Amino acid sequence: MKDHVFILTIFLVSAILISGIFIVIFRSSLPSANNQKEVQNPKQKRFFFFALLAFVLIVLLTITIPKSPYFLFAKDTPAQVVYVNAQQFLYHMAYKEIDPLAPEDDDIELPVNATVEFRVTSTDVNHGFAIYNERAELVTQTQAMPGYVNRLRWQFAEPGKYNILCLEYCGAGHHSMRASFTVK
Ligand code: CUA
């Protein structure tokens, strides 16, 4: 919830700033009473606008980059690692490296309030790996890509059943591609 408020605040502040810049540009481009007169100090004005733009960008990036999920729980040792192998149109999940010949772990259980790591890959095309809580809210997500292992770290604050849905159109059975796990 705190993050939602933070993102909404960032969005509103950016929207107001960008609207402000557009209004200034619009007003300065209106023909004035003495429109024969050339713009005074055009280079200085251009520099002022670029400096303002750079300032806004730097402030926004400084605030938002540390919030990026790449740094989440980076220093933790995961309490549990789950290997995920996506393929048309299902997810194989196991606590150990996935061996296509070995049976997978059907009922994945993860600890609540502990850092867990999903190592997500795909054997065919790009898939999504999106985790939803019981209220069908998107909690976190990554891509499942052939030839890459994406590590997704998360701490589940609520126990319950979580569903995994594919967020990348991957073929005729895309809509049926889902799995679930339990957090206790
Ligand atoms: Cu897999 Cu859509």
PDB file of C-alpha atoms and ligand atoms in Angstrom:
ATOM      1  CA  MET A   1       0.000   0.000   0.000  1.00  0.00           C
ATOM      2  CA  LYS A   2       2.849   2.360   0.927  1.00  0.00           C
ATOM      3  CA  ASP A   3       4.419   1.692  -2.476  1.00  0.00           C
ATOM      4  CA  HIS A   4       1.139   2.398  -4.253  1.00  0.00           C
ATOM      5  CA  VAL A   5       0.885   5.793  -2.543  1.00  0.00           C
ATOM      6  CA  PHE A   6       4.528   6.492  -3.396  1.00  0.00           C
ATOM      7  CA  ILE A   7       4.036   5.616  -7.077  1.00  0.00           C
ATOM      8  CA  LEU A   8       0.832   7.688  -7.242  1.00  0.00           C
ATOM      9  CA  THR A   9       2.647  10.672  -5.670  1.00  0.00           C
ATOM     10  CA  ILE A  10       5.541  10.379  -8.157  1.00  0.00           C
ATOM     11  CA  PHE A  11       3.050  10.123 -11.020  1.00  0.00           C
ATOM     12  CA  LEU A  12       1.059  13.177  -9.907  1.00  0.00           C
ATOM     13  CA  VAL A  13       4.171  15.308  -9.291  1.00  0.00           C
ATOM     14  CA  SER A  14       5.561  14.339 -12.737  1.00  0.00           C
ATOM     15  CA  ALA A  15       2.198  15.029 -14.379  1.00  0.00           C
ATOM     16  CA  ILE A  16       1.997  18.495 -12.775  1.00  0.00           C
ATOM     17  CA  LEU A  17       5.599  19.325 -13.752  1.00  0.00           C
ATOM     18  CA  ILE A  18       5.131  18.159 -17.341  1.00  0.00           C
ATOM     19  CA  SER A  19       1.797  20.011 -17.628  1.00  0.00           C
ATOM     20  CA  GLY A  20       3.521  23.124 -16.266  1.00  0.00           C
ATOM     21  CA  ILE A  21       6.274  22.878 -18.885  1.00  0.00           C
ATOM     22  CA  PHE A  22       3.681  22.473 -21.655  1.00  0.00           C
ATOM     23  CA  ILE A  23       1.707  25.492 -20.412  1.00  0.00           C
ATOM     24  CA  VAL A  24       4.875  27.632 -20.315  1.00  0.00           C
ATOM     25  CA  ILE A  25       5.834  26.547 -23.855  1.00  0.00           C
ATOM     26  CA  PHE A  26       2.276  27.114 -25.127  1.00  0.00           C
ATOM     27  CA  ARG A  27       2.052  30.583 -23.623  1.00  0.00           C
ATOM     28  CA  SER A  28       5.493  31.593 -24.824  1.00  0.00           C
ATOM     29  CA  SER A  29       4.574  30.559 -28.379  1.00  0.00           C
ATOM     30  CA  LEU A  30       1.410  32.715 -28.494  1.00  0.00           C
ATOM     31  CA  PRO A  31       1.793  35.764 -30.746  1.00  0.00           C
ATOM     32  CA  SER A  32       2.349  38.803 -28.579  1.00  0.00           C
ATOM     33  CA  ALA A  33       1.364  42.415 -29.312  1.00  0.00           C
ATOM     34  CA  ASN A  34       4.818  43.142 -30.648  1.00  0.00           C
ATOM     35  CA  ASN A  35       5.374  39.834 -32.408  1.00  0.00           C
ATOM     36  CA  GLN A  36       7.819  41.447 -34.804  1.00  0.00           C
ATOM     37  CA  LYS A  37      10.255  41.534 -31.978  1.00  0.00           C
ATOM     38  CA  GLU A  38      12.592  38.570 -31.855  1.00  0.00           C
ATOM     39  CA  VAL A  39      12.805  36.294 -28.836  1.00  0.00           C
ATOM     40  CA  GLN A  40      15.229  37.758 -26.391  1.00  0.00           C
ATOM     41  CA  ASN A  41      18.203  35.647 -25.409  1.00  0.00           C
ATOM     42  CA  PRO A  42      17.050  32.490 -27.274  1.00  0.00           C
ATOM     43  CA  LYS A  43      20.174  30.542 -26.308  1.00  0.00           C
ATOM     44  CA  GLN A  44      19.793  31.462 -22.661  1.00  0.00           C
ATOM     45  CA  LYS A  45      16.134  30.425 -22.710  1.00  0.00           C
ATOM     46  CA  ARG A  46      16.921  27.136 -24.417  1.00  0.00           C
ATOM     47  CA  PHE A  47      19.615  26.431 -21.863  1.00  0.00           C
ATOM     48  CA  PHE A  48      17.169  27.247 -19.063  1.00  0.00           C
ATOM     49  CA  PHE A  49      14.617  24.723 -20.396  1.00  0.00           C
ATOM     50  CA  PHE A  50      17.205  21.960 -20.824  1.00  0.00           C
ATOM     51  CA  ALA A  51      18.605  22.617 -17.367  1.00  0.00           C
ATOM     52  CA  LEU A  52      15.083  22.424 -15.914  1.00  0.00           C
ATOM     53  CA  LEU A  53      14.402  19.191 -17.806  1.00  0.00           C
ATOM     54  CA  ALA A  54      17.709  17.666 -16.666  1.00  0.00           C
ATOM     55  CA  PHE A  55      16.969  18.703 -13.066  1.00  0.00           C
ATOM     56  CA  VAL A  56      13.516  17.075 -13.125  1.00  0.00           C
ATOM     57  CA  LEU A  57      14.926  13.888 -14.675  1.00  0.00           C
ATOM     58  CA  ILE A  58      17.787  13.639 -12.173  1.00  0.00           C
ATOM     59  CA  VAL A  59      15.448  14.181  -9.206  1.00  0.00           C
ATOM     60  CA  LEU A  60      12.948  11.588 -10.467  1.00  0.00           C
ATOM     61  CA  LEU A  61      15.659   9.014 -11.272  1.00  0.00           C
ATOM     62  CA  THR A  62      17.343   9.549  -7.888  1.00  0.00           C
ATOM     63  CA  ILE A  63      14.047   8.905  -6.118  1.00  0.00           C
ATOM     64  CA  THR A  64      12.841   5.986  -8.232  1.00  0.00           C
ATOM     65  CA  ILE A  65      15.970   3.968  -9.179  1.00  0.00           C
ATOM     66  CA  PRO A  66      16.603   2.692  -5.616  1.00  0.00           C
ATOM     67  CA  LYS A  67      12.986   1.479  -5.633  1.00  0.00           C
ATOM     68  CA  SER A  68      13.610  -0.619  -8.732  1.00  0.00           C
ATOM     69  CA  PRO A  69      13.044  -4.348  -8.126  1.00  0.00           C
ATOM     70  CA  TYR A  70      16.583  -5.238  -9.258  1.00  0.00           C
ATOM     71  CA  PHE A  71      17.919  -4.206  -5.852  1.00  0.00           C
ATOM     72  CA  LEU A  72      15.193  -5.848  -3.786  1.00  0.00           C
ATOM     73  CA  PHE A  73      16.563  -8.194  -1.130  1.00  0.00           C
ATOM     74  CA  ALA A  74      19.854  -8.305  -3.066  1.00  0.00           C
ATOM     75  CA  LYS A  75      21.932  -8.792   0.094  1.00  0.00           C
ATOM     76  CA  ASP A  76      19.758 -11.555   1.554  1.00  0.00           C
ATOM     77  CA  THR A  77      20.425 -15.254   1.342  1.00  0.00           C
ATOM     78  CA  PRO A  78      17.148 -16.712   0.072  1.00  0.00           C
ATOM     79  CA  ALA A  79      15.355 -18.946   2.567  1.00  0.00           C
ATOM     80  CA  GLN A  80      14.045 -20.940  -0.390  1.00  0.00           C
ATOM     81  CA  VAL A  81      14.933 -21.144  -4.069  1.00  0.00           C
ATOM     82  CA  VAL A  82      12.337 -22.305  -6.583  1.00  0.00           C
ATOM     83  CA  TYR A  83      13.269 -23.303 -10.109  1.00  0.00           C
ATOM     84  CA  VAL A  84      10.638 -22.443 -12.685  1.00  0.00           C
ATOM     85  CA  ASN A  85      10.624 -23.742 -16.208  1.00  0.00           C
ATOM     86  CA  ALA A  86       7.906 -22.281 -18.426  1.00  0.00           C
ATOM     87  CA  GLN A  87       6.779 -23.974 -21.593  1.00  0.00           C
ATOM     88  CA  GLN A  88       3.688 -23.899 -23.786  1.00  0.00           C
ATOM     89  CA  PHE A  89       1.394 -23.957 -21.795  1.00  0.00           C
ATOM     90  CA  LEU A  90       2.412 -24.756 -18.242  1.00  0.00           C
ATOM     91  CA  TYR A  91       4.978 -24.099 -15.539  1.00  0.00           C
ATOM     92  CA  HIS A  92       7.267 -26.749 -14.088  1.00  0.00           C
ATOM     93  CA  MET A  93       8.294 -25.794 -10.569  1.00  0.00           C
ATOM     94  CA  ALA A  94      10.759 -27.573  -8.319  1.00  0.00           C
ATOM     95  CA  TYR A  95      12.978 -26.901  -5.293  1.00  0.00           C
ATOM     96  CA  LYS A  96      15.935 -28.381  -7.126  1.00  0.00           C
ATOM     97  CA  GLU A  97      17.270 -27.687 -10.579  1.00  0.00           C
ATOM     98  CA  ILE A  98      14.715 -28.900 -13.064  1.00  0.00           C
ATOM     99  CA  ASP A  99      15.508 -32.216 -14.587  1.00  0.00           C
ATOM    100  CA  PRO A 100      13.093 -32.954 -17.438  1.00  0.00           C
ATOM    101  CA  LEU A 101      13.209 -36.642 -16.515  1.00  0.00           C
ATOM    102  CA  ALA A 102      12.562 -36.181 -12.789  1.00  0.00           C
ATOM    103  CA  PRO A 103       9.099 -35.592 -11.348  1.00  0.00           C
ATOM    104  CA  GLU A 104       8.483 -31.967 -10.443  1.00  0.00           C
ATOM    105  CA  ASP A 105       7.365 -30.764  -7.028  1.00  0.00           C
ATOM    106  CA  ASP A 106       3.617 -30.302  -7.274  1.00  0.00           C
ATOM    107  CA  ASP A 107       2.803 -28.411  -4.118  1.00  0.00           C
ATOM    108  CA  ILE A 108       5.341 -25.680  -3.713  1.00  0.00           C
ATOM    109  CA  GLU A 109       5.233 -24.161  -0.223  1.00  0.00           C
ATOM    110  CA  LEU A 110       7.136 -21.020   0.609  1.00  0.00           C
ATOM    111  CA  PRO A 111       7.830 -19.386   3.983  1.00  0.00           C
ATOM    112  CA  VAL A 112       6.031 -16.173   4.887  1.00  0.00           C
ATOM    113  CA  ASN A 113       8.107 -13.009   5.578  1.00  0.00           C
ATOM    114  CA  ALA A 114      11.309 -14.586   4.260  1.00  0.00           C
ATOM    115  CA  THR A 115      13.230 -13.844   1.099  1.00  0.00           C
ATOM    116  CA  VAL A 116      12.504 -16.399  -1.591  1.00  0.00           C
ATOM    117  CA  GLU A 117      14.086 -16.585  -5.023  1.00  0.00           C
ATOM    118  CA  PHE A 118      12.485 -17.806  -8.244  1.00  0.00           C
ATOM    119  CA  ARG A 119      14.907 -18.804 -11.006  1.00  0.00           C
ATOM    120  CA  VAL A 120      12.756 -18.499 -14.065  1.00  0.00           C
ATOM    121  CA  THR A 121      13.485 -19.717 -17.559  1.00  0.00           C
ATOM    122  CA  SER A 122      11.653 -21.084 -20.604  1.00  0.00           C
ATOM    123  CA  THR A 123      12.215 -24.029 -22.919  1.00  0.00           C
ATOM    124  CA  ASP A 124      10.422 -22.589 -25.939  1.00  0.00           C
ATOM    125  CA  VAL A 125       9.200 -19.005 -26.334  1.00  0.00           C
ATOM    126  CA  ASN A 126       8.944 -15.951 -24.067  1.00  0.00           C
ATOM    127  CA  HIS A 127       6.412 -16.323 -21.284  1.00  0.00           C
ATOM    128  CA  GLY A 128       5.391 -14.182 -18.365  1.00  0.00           C
ATOM    129  CA  PHE A 129       5.718 -15.219 -14.738  1.00  0.00           C
ATOM    130  CA  ALA A 130       3.310 -13.002 -12.824  1.00  0.00           C
ATOM    131  CA  ILE A 131       2.372 -13.714  -9.207  1.00  0.00           C
ATOM    132  CA  TYR A 132      -1.099 -12.721  -7.982  1.00  0.00           C
ATOM    133  CA  ASN A 133      -2.430 -12.835  -4.429  1.00  0.00           C
ATOM    134  CA  GLU A 134      -5.843 -14.135  -3.357  1.00  0.00           C
ATOM    135  CA  ARG A 135      -7.430 -10.743  -4.133  1.00  0.00           C
ATOM    136  CA  ALA A 136      -6.154 -11.124  -7.727  1.00  0.00           C
ATOM    137  CA  GLU A 137      -3.701  -8.234  -7.239  1.00  0.00           C
ATOM    138  CA  LEU A 138      -0.408  -8.446  -9.122  1.00  0.00           C
ATOM    139  CA  VAL A 139       2.326  -8.868  -6.490  1.00  0.00           C
ATOM    140  CA  THR A 140       5.458  -9.142  -8.611  1.00  0.00           C
ATOM    141  CA  GLN A 141       6.497 -10.520 -11.981  1.00  0.00           C
ATOM    142  CA  THR A 142       9.338 -11.323 -14.335  1.00  0.00           C
ATOM    143  CA  GLN A 143       9.787 -12.775 -17.808  1.00  0.00           C
ATOM    144  CA  ALA A 144      10.511 -16.397 -18.613  1.00  0.00           C
ATOM    145  CA  MET A 145      12.917 -16.330 -21.531  1.00  0.00           C
ATOM    146  CA  PRO A 146      14.608 -19.183 -23.395  1.00  0.00           C
ATOM    147  CA  GLY A 147      18.357 -19.163 -22.789  1.00  0.00           C
ATOM    148  CA  TYR A 148      18.185 -16.882 -19.733  1.00  0.00           C
ATOM    149  CA  VAL A 149      17.525 -17.429 -16.049  1.00  0.00           C
ATOM    150  CA  ASN A 150      15.780 -14.465 -14.476  1.00  0.00           C
ATOM    151  CA  ARG A 151      16.073 -14.296 -10.713  1.00  0.00           C
ATOM    152  CA  LEU A 152      13.071 -12.835  -8.973  1.00  0.00           C
ATOM    153  CA  ARG A 153      13.374 -12.224  -5.235  1.00  0.00           C
ATOM    154  CA  TRP A 154      10.406 -11.450  -3.036  1.00  0.00           C
ATOM    155  CA  GLN A 155       9.137 -11.562   0.535  1.00  0.00           C
ATOM    156  CA  PHE A 156       5.510 -12.609   0.881  1.00  0.00           C
ATOM    157  CA  ALA A 157       3.979 -10.728   3.780  1.00  0.00           C
ATOM    158  CA  GLU A 158       0.661 -12.593   3.672  1.00  0.00           C
ATOM    159  CA  PRO A 159       0.167 -16.330   3.916  1.00  0.00           C
ATOM    160  CA  GLY A 160      -2.212 -17.861   1.422  1.00  0.00           C
ATOM    161  CA  LYS A 161      -2.526 -19.270  -2.043  1.00  0.00           C
ATOM    162  CA  TYR A 162      -0.811 -17.375  -4.846  1.00  0.00           C
ATOM    163  CA  ASN A 163      -1.534 -17.844  -8.538  1.00  0.00           C
ATOM    164  CA  ILE A 164       0.910 -17.559 -11.401  1.00  0.00           C
ATOM    165  CA  LEU A 165      -0.350 -16.314 -14.735  1.00  0.00           C
ATOM    166  CA  CYS A 166       1.427 -15.791 -18.033  1.00  0.00           C
ATOM    167  CA  LEU A 167       1.573 -12.112 -19.030  1.00  0.00           C
ATOM    168  CA  GLU A 168       3.156 -12.612 -22.437  1.00  0.00           C
ATOM    169  CA  TYR A 169       1.082 -13.820 -25.364  1.00  0.00           C
ATOM    170  CA  CYS A 170       2.751 -17.138 -26.162  1.00  0.00           C
ATOM    171  CA  GLY A 171       0.343 -19.041 -28.373  1.00  0.00           C
ATOM    172  CA  ALA A 172      -3.103 -20.598 -28.582  1.00  0.00           C
ATOM    173  CA  GLY A 173      -3.085 -21.850 -24.988  1.00  0.00           C
ATOM    174  CA  HIS A 174      -1.727 -18.636 -23.425  1.00  0.00           C
ATOM    175  CA  HIS A 175      -4.928 -17.977 -21.460  1.00  0.00           C
ATOM    176  CA  SER A 176      -4.771 -21.402 -19.823  1.00  0.00           C
ATOM    177  CA  MET A 177      -1.175 -21.069 -18.673  1.00  0.00           C
ATOM    178  CA  ARG A 178      -1.255 -20.904 -14.902  1.00  0.00           C
ATOM    179  CA  ALA A 179       0.080 -22.473 -11.738  1.00  0.00           C
ATOM    180  CA  SER A 180      -0.070 -21.814  -8.027  1.00  0.00           C
ATOM    181  CA  PHE A 181       1.854 -22.155  -4.779  1.00  0.00           C
ATOM    182  CA  THR A 182       1.172 -21.671  -1.106  1.00  0.00           C
ATOM    183  CA  VAL A 183       2.810 -19.313   1.369  1.00  0.00           C
ATOM    184  CA  LYS A 184       2.699 -20.461   5.007  1.00  0.00           C
TER     185      LYS A 184
HETATM  186 CU1  CUA B   1       2.920 -18.445 -21.746  1.00  0.00          CU
HETATM  187 CU2  CUA B   1       1.414 -16.740 -22.406  1.00  0.00          CU
END
